[in-house]
Amino acid sequence: MTSSIVILTGAGVSAESGISTFRDPDGIWSKVDYREVATPQGFAANPARVHAFYNWRRQNVRSVEPNAAHVALARMEREFRGEFLLVTQNVDSLHERAGSQKLIHMHGQHDRALCAGCGSRNEWHDEMSMRSRCPACQRVGHMRPDVVWFGETPYEMDRIQAALGQCDLFISIGTSGNVYPAAGFVRIARAEGARTVELNLVPSEGAVHFDEADHGPATRVVPAFVEKLLA
Ligand code: BV8
């Protein structure tokens, strides 16, 4: 009897909503060098280029909707009678818009801004640039997207690790298993005795660590898995 579930999602869960993934053949990292747009060094070297990258991504998600996989995960949270935590690597807000609430954005959110001057975090839906003013300290020139770049510490790691330590079911959805520490979560869960399931288009880099897998598009395999689990 499953009593505690942790779910990890990546870009693949948003792919069928029309948001590009990172490492698929036509993915984001085939168009831009992640070192230039997703590292603190890249931001320091050329903040305008980084702001343009996140403005472009923020613009892209304006017209997209949550898909059946996001909806199924929100249903699972509502109907599953046990501990539940959804950890996403994604910086889009499609999980929230589908109704997920027990949710951690471990890599931040691109519709939030972080002021490097005063440390405040605020919702931010418009263009952001070095001319943007911090709503808290009113200073200009310190605003950056509130996302976790390579070399930066993901958010809420203590809460995530505690949940991994006591879950008996770990499900990884739509992630290639390339980026750490997220890619290591399956091993932590497994070491604690959890059943591990991968729902992904194709086997990920970490496929060998999963007890079970269902490979196919998230809008098919996730609702099917949720249906079975809740039956
Ligand atoms: C950190 C910014 C220290 C936001 C991103 C070992 C241990 C610890 C760290 C490291 C380590 N080795 C290396 C590191 C450093 C580094 C790292 O992992 N480098 C990699 C490249 C080797 N990690 C870091 O720097 C991290 N910080 O380690 O701090 C620390 C460590 C532990 C504890 C405390 C502190 C910070 C990493 C965060 C970087 N930020 N993005 C943004 O702009 O989005 S990473 C970027 O990749 C995104 O955040 C994205 O979410 C993430 C992961 O990518 P995926 O989501 O998996 O997407 P991808 O395209 O790769 O795969 C999509 C999958 O979906 C594919 O498998 C595909 O088949 C599938 N799919 C496609 N379509 C569908 C589908 N599946 C289902 N249905 C479909 N329709």
PDB file of C-alpha atoms and ligand atoms in Angstrom:
ATOM      1  CA  MET A   1       0.000   0.000   0.000  1.00  0.00           C
ATOM      2  CA  THR A   2       1.593   3.290  -1.167  1.00  0.00           C
ATOM      3  CA  SER A   3       1.571   5.898   1.588  1.00  0.00           C
ATOM      4  CA  SER A   4       3.996   8.563   0.390  1.00  0.00           C
ATOM      5  CA  ILE A   5       4.769   9.715  -3.164  1.00  0.00           C
ATOM      6  CA  VAL A   6       7.471  12.024  -4.527  1.00  0.00           C
ATOM      7  CA  ILE A   7       7.293  13.029  -8.181  1.00  0.00           C
ATOM      8  CA  LEU A   8      10.061  14.725 -10.170  1.00  0.00           C
ATOM      9  CA  THR A   9       9.201  16.380 -13.469  1.00  0.00           C
ATOM     10  CA  GLY A  10      11.343  17.906 -16.210  1.00  0.00           C
ATOM     11  CA  ALA A  11      10.851  19.651 -19.528  1.00  0.00           C
ATOM     12  CA  GLY A  12       9.256  16.573 -21.153  1.00  0.00           C
ATOM     13  CA  VAL A  13       6.061  17.050 -19.125  1.00  0.00           C
ATOM     14  CA  SER A  14       5.569  20.466 -20.799  1.00  0.00           C
ATOM     15  CA  ALA A  15       6.669  19.390 -24.292  1.00  0.00           C
ATOM     16  CA  GLU A  16       3.150  18.584 -25.530  1.00  0.00           C
ATOM     17  CA  SER A  17       1.992  22.007 -24.344  1.00  0.00           C
ATOM     18  CA  GLY A  18       4.384  23.398 -26.942  1.00  0.00           C
ATOM     19  CA  ILE A  19       7.351  24.332 -24.728  1.00  0.00           C
ATOM     20  CA  SER A  20      10.735  23.215 -26.084  1.00  0.00           C
ATOM     21  CA  THR A  21      12.767  20.760 -24.047  1.00  0.00           C
ATOM     22  CA  PHE A  22      16.508  21.311 -23.567  1.00  0.00           C
ATOM     23  CA  ARG A  23      18.312  18.280 -24.901  1.00  0.00           C
ATOM     24  CA  ASP A  24      16.006  16.881 -27.567  1.00  0.00           C
ATOM     25  CA  PRO A  25      17.432  17.291 -31.104  1.00  0.00           C
ATOM     26  CA  ASP A  26      15.809  20.721 -31.667  1.00  0.00           C
ATOM     27  CA  GLY A  27      15.963  21.591 -27.972  1.00  0.00           C
ATOM     28  CA  ILE A  28      16.920  24.887 -26.342  1.00  0.00           C
ATOM     29  CA  TRP A  29      20.539  23.907 -25.772  1.00  0.00           C
ATOM     30  CA  SER A  30      20.902  23.221 -29.508  1.00  0.00           C
ATOM     31  CA  LYS A  31      20.076  26.904 -30.104  1.00  0.00           C
ATOM     32  CA  VAL A  32      21.937  28.659 -27.272  1.00  0.00           C
ATOM     33  CA  ASP A  33      25.033  27.795 -25.259  1.00  0.00           C
ATOM     34  CA  TYR A  34      23.878  27.139 -21.697  1.00  0.00           C
ATOM     35  CA  ARG A  35      27.117  28.665 -20.389  1.00  0.00           C
ATOM     36  CA  GLU A  36      26.122  32.031 -21.875  1.00  0.00           C
ATOM     37  CA  VAL A  37      22.516  32.149 -20.658  1.00  0.00           C
ATOM     38  CA  ALA A  38      22.169  29.772 -17.659  1.00  0.00           C
ATOM     39  CA  THR A  39      25.231  30.492 -15.506  1.00  0.00           C
ATOM     40  CA  PRO A  40      26.115  33.390 -13.161  1.00  0.00           C
ATOM     41  CA  GLN A  41      29.261  33.939 -15.255  1.00  0.00           C
ATOM     42  CA  GLY A  42      27.166  34.290 -18.418  1.00  0.00           C
ATOM     43  CA  PHE A  43      24.917  36.816 -16.674  1.00  0.00           C
ATOM     44  CA  ALA A  44      27.872  38.820 -15.392  1.00  0.00           C
ATOM     45  CA  ALA A  45      29.470  38.836 -18.848  1.00  0.00           C
ATOM     46  CA  ASN A  46      26.357  39.874 -20.766  1.00  0.00           C
ATOM     47  CA  PRO A  47      23.207  40.483 -18.696  1.00  0.00           C
ATOM     48  CA  ALA A  48      21.308  41.833 -21.723  1.00  0.00           C
ATOM     49  CA  ARG A  49      21.744  38.497 -23.546  1.00  0.00           C
ATOM     50  CA  VAL A  50      20.497  36.541 -20.503  1.00  0.00           C
ATOM     51  CA  HIS A  51      17.506  38.869 -20.051  1.00  0.00           C
ATOM     52  CA  ALA A  52      16.686  38.462 -23.755  1.00  0.00           C
ATOM     53  CA  PHE A  53      16.805  34.657 -23.347  1.00  0.00           C
ATOM     54  CA  TYR A  54      14.398  34.651 -20.400  1.00  0.00           C
ATOM     55  CA  ASN A  55      12.169  37.331 -21.925  1.00  0.00           C
ATOM     56  CA  TRP A  56      11.900  35.067 -24.978  1.00  0.00           C
ATOM     57  CA  ARG A  57      11.006  32.037 -22.835  1.00  0.00           C
ATOM     58  CA  ARG A  58       8.516  34.046 -20.718  1.00  0.00           C
ATOM     59  CA  GLN A  59       6.916  35.275 -23.971  1.00  0.00           C
ATOM     60  CA  ASN A  60       6.745  31.689 -25.318  1.00  0.00           C
ATOM     61  CA  VAL A  61       4.700  30.350 -22.416  1.00  0.00           C
ATOM     62  CA  ARG A  62       2.117  33.163 -22.616  1.00  0.00           C
ATOM     63  CA  SER A  63       0.048  31.237 -25.160  1.00  0.00           C
ATOM     64  CA  VAL A  64       0.462  27.664 -23.914  1.00  0.00           C
ATOM     65  CA  GLU A  65      -1.863  25.620 -21.719  1.00  0.00           C
ATOM     66  CA  PRO A  66      -1.300  22.793 -19.225  1.00  0.00           C
ATOM     67  CA  ASN A  67      -1.667  19.382 -20.899  1.00  0.00           C
ATOM     68  CA  ALA A  68      -3.293  16.102 -19.790  1.00  0.00           C
ATOM     69  CA  ALA A  69      -0.149  15.101 -17.890  1.00  0.00           C
ATOM     70  CA  HIS A  70      -0.206  18.274 -15.747  1.00  0.00           C
ATOM     71  CA  VAL A  71      -3.941  17.758 -15.141  1.00  0.00           C
ATOM     72  CA  ALA A  72      -3.450  14.102 -14.156  1.00  0.00           C
ATOM     73  CA  LEU A  73      -0.745  15.048 -11.630  1.00  0.00           C
ATOM     74  CA  ALA A  74      -3.043  17.663 -10.064  1.00  0.00           C
ATOM     75  CA  ARG A  75      -5.783  15.006  -9.834  1.00  0.00           C
ATOM     76  CA  MET A  76      -3.348  12.598  -8.192  1.00  0.00           C
ATOM     77  CA  GLU A  77      -2.505  15.224  -5.550  1.00  0.00           C
ATOM     78  CA  ARG A  78      -6.218  15.812  -4.856  1.00  0.00           C
ATOM     79  CA  GLU A  79      -7.303  12.174  -4.716  1.00  0.00           C
ATOM     80  CA  PHE A  80      -4.267  10.325  -3.318  1.00  0.00           C
ATOM     81  CA  ARG A  81      -4.776   9.788   0.410  1.00  0.00           C
ATOM     82  CA  GLY A  82      -1.182   9.960   1.632  1.00  0.00           C
ATOM     83  CA  GLU A  83       1.909  12.167   1.618  1.00  0.00           C
ATOM     84  CA  PHE A  84       2.435  13.817  -1.791  1.00  0.00           C
ATOM     85  CA  LEU A  85       5.121  16.141  -3.139  1.00  0.00           C
ATOM     86  CA  LEU A  86       5.689  17.262  -6.726  1.00  0.00           C
ATOM     87  CA  VAL A  87       9.218  18.579  -7.400  1.00  0.00           C
ATOM     88  CA  THR A  88       9.699  20.196 -10.786  1.00  0.00           C
ATOM     89  CA  GLN A  89      12.869  21.254 -12.581  1.00  0.00           C
ATOM     90  CA  ASN A  90      10.673  23.337 -14.867  1.00  0.00           C
ATOM     91  CA  VAL A  91      10.500  27.102 -14.532  1.00  0.00           C
ATOM     92  CA  ASP A  92       7.124  27.382 -16.300  1.00  0.00           C
ATOM     93  CA  SER A  93       3.919  27.620 -14.223  1.00  0.00           C
ATOM     94  CA  LEU A  94       1.912  24.886 -15.977  1.00  0.00           C
ATOM     95  CA  HIS A  95       1.747  22.635 -12.887  1.00  0.00           C
ATOM     96  CA  GLU A  96       0.181  25.431 -10.808  1.00  0.00           C
ATOM     97  CA  ARG A  97      -2.187  26.364 -13.634  1.00  0.00           C
ATOM     98  CA  ALA A  98      -3.347  22.712 -13.782  1.00  0.00           C
ATOM     99  CA  GLY A  99      -4.096  22.873 -10.033  1.00  0.00           C
ATOM    100  CA  SER A 100      -0.964  21.401  -8.382  1.00  0.00           C
ATOM    101  CA  GLN A 101      -0.320  22.943  -4.965  1.00  0.00           C
ATOM    102  CA  LYS A 102       2.120  20.658  -3.132  1.00  0.00           C
ATOM    103  CA  LEU A 103       4.819  21.773  -5.531  1.00  0.00           C
ATOM    104  CA  ILE A 104       8.482  22.817  -5.351  1.00  0.00           C
ATOM    105  CA  HIS A 105      10.210  24.638  -8.224  1.00  0.00           C
ATOM    106  CA  MET A 106      13.746  23.458  -7.436  1.00  0.00           C
ATOM    107  CA  HIS A 107      15.170  25.478 -10.360  1.00  0.00           C
ATOM    108  CA  GLY A 108      13.050  28.561  -9.675  1.00  0.00           C
ATOM    109  CA  GLN A 109      10.433  30.193 -11.924  1.00  0.00           C
ATOM    110  CA  HIS A 110      10.934  32.488 -14.860  1.00  0.00           C
ATOM    111  CA  ASP A 111       7.825  34.564 -14.002  1.00  0.00           C
ATOM    112  CA  ARG A 112       9.538  35.668 -10.789  1.00  0.00           C
ATOM    113  CA  ALA A 113      12.334  38.187 -10.361  1.00  0.00           C
ATOM    114  CA  LEU A 114      15.159  38.172  -7.838  1.00  0.00           C
ATOM    115  CA  CYS A 115      16.801  41.447  -6.840  1.00  0.00           C
ATOM    116  CA  ALA A 116      20.532  40.809  -6.419  1.00  0.00           C
ATOM    117  CA  GLY A 117      20.614  44.100  -4.496  1.00  0.00           C
ATOM    118  CA  CYS A 118      18.173  43.380  -1.659  1.00  0.00           C
ATOM    119  CA  GLY A 119      17.418  39.667  -2.155  1.00  0.00           C
ATOM    120  CA  SER A 120      13.663  40.164  -2.547  1.00  0.00           C
ATOM    121  CA  ARG A 121      11.684  37.896  -4.897  1.00  0.00           C
ATOM    122  CA  ASN A 122       8.645  39.135  -6.745  1.00  0.00           C
ATOM    123  CA  GLU A 123       6.249  37.960  -9.448  1.00  0.00           C
ATOM    124  CA  TRP A 124       7.404  39.285 -12.818  1.00  0.00           C
ATOM    125  CA  HIS A 125       5.420  38.741 -16.022  1.00  0.00           C
ATOM    126  CA  ASP A 126       6.823  41.458 -18.267  1.00  0.00           C
ATOM    127  CA  GLU A 127      10.127  42.112 -19.980  1.00  0.00           C
ATOM    128  CA  MET A 128      13.055  42.329 -17.582  1.00  0.00           C
ATOM    129  CA  SER A 129      16.286  44.211 -18.209  1.00  0.00           C
ATOM    130  CA  MET A 130      19.091  45.954 -16.387  1.00  0.00           C
ATOM    131  CA  ARG A 131      16.846  49.032 -16.427  1.00  0.00           C
ATOM    132  CA  SER A 132      14.133  47.207 -14.427  1.00  0.00           C
ATOM    133  CA  ARG A 133      13.462  48.599 -10.958  1.00  0.00           C
ATOM    134  CA  CYS A 134      13.176  46.403  -7.862  1.00  0.00           C
ATOM    135  CA  PRO A 135       9.655  46.758  -6.404  1.00  0.00           C
ATOM    136  CA  ALA A 136      11.132  46.376  -2.884  1.00  0.00           C
ATOM    137  CA  CYS A 137      14.324  48.450  -2.713  1.00  0.00           C
ATOM    138  CA  GLN A 138      13.488  50.610  -5.759  1.00  0.00           C
ATOM    139  CA  ARG A 139      17.025  50.192  -7.093  1.00  0.00           C
ATOM    140  CA  VAL A 140      17.715  49.719 -10.816  1.00  0.00           C
ATOM    141  CA  GLY A 141      20.318  47.390 -12.329  1.00  0.00           C
ATOM    142  CA  HIS A 142      20.064  44.455  -9.912  1.00  0.00           C
ATOM    143  CA  MET A 143      17.126  42.445 -11.322  1.00  0.00           C
ATOM    144  CA  ARG A 144      17.602  38.869 -12.589  1.00  0.00           C
ATOM    145  CA  PRO A 145      15.227  35.994 -13.313  1.00  0.00           C
ATOM    146  CA  ASP A 146      14.545  33.988 -10.133  1.00  0.00           C
ATOM    147  CA  VAL A 147      15.907  30.774 -11.654  1.00  0.00           C
ATOM    148  CA  VAL A 148      18.711  28.462 -10.494  1.00  0.00           C
ATOM    149  CA  TRP A 149      21.626  28.533 -12.943  1.00  0.00           C
ATOM    150  CA  PHE A 150      24.385  25.916 -13.288  1.00  0.00           C
ATOM    151  CA  GLY A 151      26.692  26.220 -10.299  1.00  0.00           C
ATOM    152  CA  GLU A 152      23.919  27.650  -8.102  1.00  0.00           C
ATOM    153  CA  THR A 153      22.184  25.730  -5.327  1.00  0.00           C
ATOM    154  CA  PRO A 154      18.706  24.438  -6.164  1.00  0.00           C
ATOM    155  CA  TYR A 155      15.867  25.635  -3.922  1.00  0.00           C
ATOM    156  CA  GLU A 156      14.384  23.685  -0.966  1.00  0.00           C
ATOM    157  CA  MET A 157      16.901  20.838  -1.102  1.00  0.00           C
ATOM    158  CA  ASP A 158      16.378  20.019   2.607  1.00  0.00           C
ATOM    159  CA  ARG A 159      12.637  19.609   2.113  1.00  0.00           C
ATOM    160  CA  ILE A 160      13.202  17.538  -1.032  1.00  0.00           C
ATOM    161  CA  GLN A 161      15.759  15.250   0.590  1.00  0.00           C
ATOM    162  CA  ALA A 162      13.481  14.730   3.619  1.00  0.00           C
ATOM    163  CA  ALA A 163      10.599  13.751   1.316  1.00  0.00           C
ATOM    164  CA  LEU A 164      12.840  11.395  -0.686  1.00  0.00           C
ATOM    165  CA  GLY A 165      13.941   9.759   2.573  1.00  0.00           C
ATOM    166  CA  GLN A 166      10.427   8.788   3.563  1.00  0.00           C
ATOM    167  CA  CYS A 167       8.645   8.110   0.279  1.00  0.00           C
ATOM    168  CA  ASP A 168       7.686   4.614  -0.820  1.00  0.00           C
ATOM    169  CA  LEU A 169       6.994   5.593  -4.432  1.00  0.00           C
ATOM    170  CA  PHE A 170       9.253   7.846  -6.555  1.00  0.00           C
ATOM    171  CA  ILE A 171       8.095   8.746 -10.066  1.00  0.00           C
ATOM    172  CA  SER A 172      10.311  10.585 -12.570  1.00  0.00           C
ATOM    173  CA  ILE A 173       8.484  12.178 -15.499  1.00  0.00           C
ATOM    174  CA  GLY A 174       9.837  13.903 -18.632  1.00  0.00           C
ATOM    175  CA  THR A 175      13.448  14.379 -17.588  1.00  0.00           C
ATOM    176  CA  SER A 176      16.610  13.164 -19.326  1.00  0.00           C
ATOM    177  CA  GLY A 177      18.454  12.560 -16.062  1.00  0.00           C
ATOM    178  CA  ASN A 178      21.385  14.771 -17.082  1.00  0.00           C
ATOM    179  CA  VAL A 179      21.208  17.521 -14.474  1.00  0.00           C
ATOM    180  CA  TYR A 180      22.198  17.031 -10.855  1.00  0.00           C
ATOM    181  CA  PRO A 181      21.238  16.931  -8.057  1.00  0.00           C
ATOM    182  CA  ALA A 182      17.773  16.148  -9.567  1.00  0.00           C
ATOM    183  CA  ALA A 183      19.176  13.233 -11.590  1.00  0.00           C
ATOM    184  CA  GLY A 184      20.376  11.637  -8.356  1.00  0.00           C
ATOM    185  CA  PHE A 185      16.989  11.666  -6.601  1.00  0.00           C
ATOM    186  CA  VAL A 186      16.031   8.225  -7.895  1.00  0.00           C
ATOM    187  CA  ARG A 187      19.091   6.715  -6.217  1.00  0.00           C
ATOM    188  CA  ILE A 188      18.285   8.362  -2.883  1.00  0.00           C
ATOM    189  CA  ALA A 189      14.676   7.132  -3.031  1.00  0.00           C
ATOM    190  CA  ARG A 190      15.736   3.631  -4.078  1.00  0.00           C
ATOM    191  CA  ALA A 191      18.339   3.418  -1.310  1.00  0.00           C
ATOM    192  CA  GLU A 192      15.517   4.206   1.145  1.00  0.00           C
ATOM    193  CA  GLY A 193      13.484   1.332  -0.248  1.00  0.00           C
ATOM    194  CA  ALA A 194      11.066   3.231  -2.501  1.00  0.00           C
ATOM    195  CA  ARG A 195       9.571   1.714  -5.637  1.00  0.00           C
ATOM    196  CA  THR A 196      10.908   3.791  -8.547  1.00  0.00           C
ATOM    197  CA  VAL A 197       9.011   4.434 -11.791  1.00  0.00           C
ATOM    198  CA  GLU A 198      10.092   6.331 -14.920  1.00  0.00           C
ATOM    199  CA  LEU A 199       7.452   7.820 -17.236  1.00  0.00           C
ATOM    200  CA  ASN A 200       9.361   9.312 -20.176  1.00  0.00           C
ATOM    201  CA  LEU A 201       9.289   9.404 -23.971  1.00  0.00           C
ATOM    202  CA  VAL A 202      12.453   7.294 -24.133  1.00  0.00           C
ATOM    203  CA  PRO A 203      14.703   5.688 -21.478  1.00  0.00           C
ATOM    204  CA  SER A 204      16.604   8.469 -19.632  1.00  0.00           C
ATOM    205  CA  GLU A 205      20.277   8.522 -18.624  1.00  0.00           C
ATOM    206  CA  GLY A 206      19.200   7.091 -15.294  1.00  0.00           C
ATOM    207  CA  ALA A 207      16.864   4.387 -16.660  1.00  0.00           C
ATOM    208  CA  VAL A 208      18.873   1.607 -15.021  1.00  0.00           C
ATOM    209  CA  HIS A 209      17.884   2.876 -11.540  1.00  0.00           C
ATOM    210  CA  PHE A 210      14.151   2.467 -12.082  1.00  0.00           C
ATOM    211  CA  ASP A 211      12.168  -0.627 -11.078  1.00  0.00           C
ATOM    212  CA  GLU A 212       9.539   0.079 -13.712  1.00  0.00           C
ATOM    213  CA  ALA A 213       9.127   2.293 -16.772  1.00  0.00           C
ATOM    214  CA  ASP A 214       6.431   3.248 -19.202  1.00  0.00           C
ATOM    215  CA  HIS A 215       7.882   4.968 -22.266  1.00  0.00           C
ATOM    216  CA  GLY A 216       5.690   7.179 -24.402  1.00  0.00           C
ATOM    217  CA  PRO A 217       4.316  10.732 -24.547  1.00  0.00           C
ATOM    218  CA  ALA A 218       3.481  12.161 -21.108  1.00  0.00           C
ATOM    219  CA  THR A 219      -0.096  12.969 -22.093  1.00  0.00           C
ATOM    220  CA  ARG A 220      -0.645   9.208 -22.578  1.00  0.00           C
ATOM    221  CA  VAL A 221       1.561   7.494 -19.983  1.00  0.00           C
ATOM    222  CA  VAL A 222       0.936   9.875 -17.044  1.00  0.00           C
ATOM    223  CA  PRO A 223      -2.896   9.810 -17.023  1.00  0.00           C
ATOM    224  CA  ALA A 224      -2.757   6.017 -17.493  1.00  0.00           C
ATOM    225  CA  PHE A 225      -0.399   5.631 -14.528  1.00  0.00           C
ATOM    226  CA  VAL A 226      -2.481   7.946 -12.322  1.00  0.00           C
ATOM    227  CA  GLU A 227      -5.687   6.084 -13.246  1.00  0.00           C
ATOM    228  CA  LYS A 228      -4.101   2.761 -12.265  1.00  0.00           C
ATOM    229  CA  LEU A 229      -2.653   4.128  -9.012  1.00  0.00           C
ATOM    230  CA  LEU A 230      -5.934   5.693  -7.873  1.00  0.00           C
ATOM    231  CA  ALA A 231      -8.078   2.669  -8.888  1.00  0.00           C
TER     232      ALA A 231
HETATM  233  C1  BV8 B   1      24.291  22.379  -8.110  1.00  0.00           C
HETATM  234  C2  BV8 B   1      17.996  26.993 -15.410  1.00  0.00           C
HETATM  235  C3  BV8 B   1      25.414  22.335  -6.002  1.00  0.00           C
HETATM  236  C4  BV8 B   1      16.574  27.339 -15.362  1.00  0.00           C
HETATM  237  C5  BV8 B   1      18.900  24.769 -15.317  1.00  0.00           C
HETATM  238  C6  BV8 B   1      26.889  16.233  -9.391  1.00  0.00           C
HETATM  239  C7  BV8 B   1      26.261  16.659  -8.216  1.00  0.00           C
HETATM  240  C8  BV8 B   1      25.851  17.983  -8.072  1.00  0.00           C
HETATM  241  C9  BV8 B   1      26.039  18.901  -9.122  1.00  0.00           C
HETATM  242  C10 BV8 B   1      26.658  18.490 -10.289  1.00  0.00           C
HETATM  243  C11 BV8 B   1      27.087  17.171 -10.426  1.00  0.00           C
HETATM  244  N1  BV8 B   1      27.657  17.049 -11.647  1.00  0.00           N
HETATM  245  C12 BV8 B   1      27.580  18.245 -12.300  1.00  0.00           C
HETATM  246  C13 BV8 B   1      27.011  19.138 -11.495  1.00  0.00           C
HETATM  247  C14 BV8 B   1      26.784  20.556 -11.831  1.00  0.00           C
HETATM  248  C15 BV8 B   1      25.479  20.800 -12.590  1.00  0.00           C
HETATM  249  C16 BV8 B   1      25.099  19.708 -13.527  1.00  0.00           C
HETATM  250  O1  BV8 B   1      24.283  18.853 -13.184  1.00  0.00           O
HETATM  251  N2  BV8 B   1      25.629  19.738 -14.737  1.00  0.00           N
HETATM  252  C17 BV8 B   1      25.242  18.733 -15.712  1.00  0.00           C
HETATM  253  C18 BV8 B   1      25.002  19.378 -17.065  1.00  0.00           C
HETATM  254  C19 BV8 B   1      26.323  17.670 -15.745  1.00  0.00           C
HETATM  255  N3  BV8 B   1      24.411  21.034 -11.638  1.00  0.00           N
HETATM  256  C20 BV8 B   1      24.251  22.273 -11.114  1.00  0.00           C
HETATM  257  O2  BV8 B   1      25.000  23.199 -11.328  1.00  0.00           O
HETATM  258  C21 BV8 B   1      23.069  22.460 -10.180  1.00  0.00           C
HETATM  259  N4  BV8 B   1      23.518  23.064  -8.949  1.00  0.00           N
HETATM  260  O3  BV8 B   1      24.694  21.278  -8.376  1.00  0.00           O
HETATM  261  O4  BV8 B   1      24.601  23.068  -6.926  1.00  0.00           O
HETATM  262  C22 BV8 B   1      24.528  21.542  -5.111  1.00  0.00           C
HETATM  263  C23 BV8 B   1      24.357  20.160  -5.331  1.00  0.00           C
HETATM  264  C24 BV8 B   1      23.548  19.435  -4.485  1.00  0.00           C
HETATM  265  C25 BV8 B   1      22.902  20.074  -3.419  1.00  0.00           C
HETATM  266  C26 BV8 B   1      23.079  21.447  -3.224  1.00  0.00           C
HETATM  267  C27 BV8 B   1      23.893  22.185  -4.074  1.00  0.00           C
HETATM  268  C28 BV8 B   1      22.059  23.437 -10.760  1.00  0.00           C
HETATM  269  C29 BV8 B   1      21.333  22.797 -11.918  1.00  0.00           C
HETATM  270  C30 BV8 B   1      20.225  23.727 -12.412  1.00  0.00           C
HETATM  271  C31 BV8 B   1      20.639  24.329 -13.698  1.00  0.00           C
HETATM  272  N5  BV8 B   1      19.552  25.122 -14.259  1.00  0.00           N
HETATM  273  N6  BV8 B   1      18.111  25.628 -15.929  1.00  0.00           N
HETATM  274  C32 BV8 B   1      16.070  27.340 -16.778  1.00  0.00           C
HETATM  275  O5  BV8 B   1      16.518  28.188 -17.546  1.00  0.00           O
HETATM  276  O6  BV8 B   1      15.228  26.483 -17.073  1.00  0.00           O
HETATM  277  S1  BV8 B   1      19.088  23.199 -15.939  1.00  0.00           S
HETATM  278  C33 BV8 B   1      17.957  22.817 -17.142  1.00  0.00           C
HETATM  279  O7  BV8 B   1      18.043  21.374 -17.278  1.00  0.00           O
HETATM  280  C34 BV8 B   1      16.515  23.069 -16.780  1.00  0.00           C
HETATM  281  O8  BV8 B   1      16.327  23.552 -15.470  1.00  0.00           O
HETATM  282  C35 BV8 B   1      15.905  21.678 -16.910  1.00  0.00           C
HETATM  283  O9  BV8 B   1      14.809  21.545 -16.106  1.00  0.00           O
HETATM  284  C36 BV8 B   1      17.008  20.849 -16.491  1.00  0.00           C
HETATM  285  C37 BV8 B   1      16.903  19.395 -16.691  1.00  0.00           C
HETATM  286  O10 BV8 B   1      16.562  19.140 -18.048  1.00  0.00           O
HETATM  287  P1  BV8 B   1      15.269  18.223 -18.337  1.00  0.00           P
HETATM  288  O11 BV8 B   1      14.120  18.834 -17.647  1.00  0.00           O
HETATM  289  O12 BV8 B   1      15.593  16.810 -18.042  1.00  0.00           O
HETATM  290  O13 BV8 B   1      15.066  18.454 -19.895  1.00  0.00           O
HETATM  291  P2  BV8 B   1      15.805  17.662 -21.072  1.00  0.00           P
HETATM  292  O14 BV8 B   1      15.522  18.401 -22.332  1.00  0.00           O
HETATM  293  O15 BV8 B   1      17.213  17.370 -20.689  1.00  0.00           O
HETATM  294  O16 BV8 B   1      15.051  16.243 -21.137  1.00  0.00           O
HETATM  295  C38 BV8 B   1      13.681  16.197 -21.502  1.00  0.00           C
HETATM  296  C39 BV8 B   1      13.251  14.738 -21.393  1.00  0.00           C
HETATM  297  O17 BV8 B   1      11.845  14.665 -21.700  1.00  0.00           O
HETATM  298  C40 BV8 B   1      13.960  13.816 -22.380  1.00  0.00           C
HETATM  299  O18 BV8 B   1      14.322  12.626 -21.711  1.00  0.00           O
HETATM  300  C41 BV8 B   1      12.897  13.528 -23.446  1.00  0.00           C
HETATM  301  O19 BV8 B   1      13.016  12.207 -23.962  1.00  0.00           O
HETATM  302  C42 BV8 B   1      11.631  13.641 -22.646  1.00  0.00           C
HETATM  303  N7  BV8 B   1      10.459  14.027 -23.448  1.00  0.00           N
HETATM  304  C43 BV8 B   1      10.427  14.846 -24.537  1.00  0.00           C
HETATM  305  N8  BV8 B   1       9.152  14.952 -24.967  1.00  0.00           N
HETATM  306  C44 BV8 B   1       8.382  14.223 -24.132  1.00  0.00           C
HETATM  307  C45 BV8 B   1       9.209  13.628 -23.166  1.00  0.00           C
HETATM  308  N9  BV8 B   1       8.730  12.819 -22.209  1.00  0.00           N
HETATM  309  C46 BV8 B   1       7.406  12.591 -22.189  1.00  0.00           C
HETATM  310  N10 BV8 B   1       6.537  13.119 -23.091  1.00  0.00           N
HETATM  311  C47 BV8 B   1       6.993  13.931 -24.068  1.00  0.00           C
HETATM  312  N11 BV8 B   1       6.121  14.462 -24.947  1.00  0.00           N
END
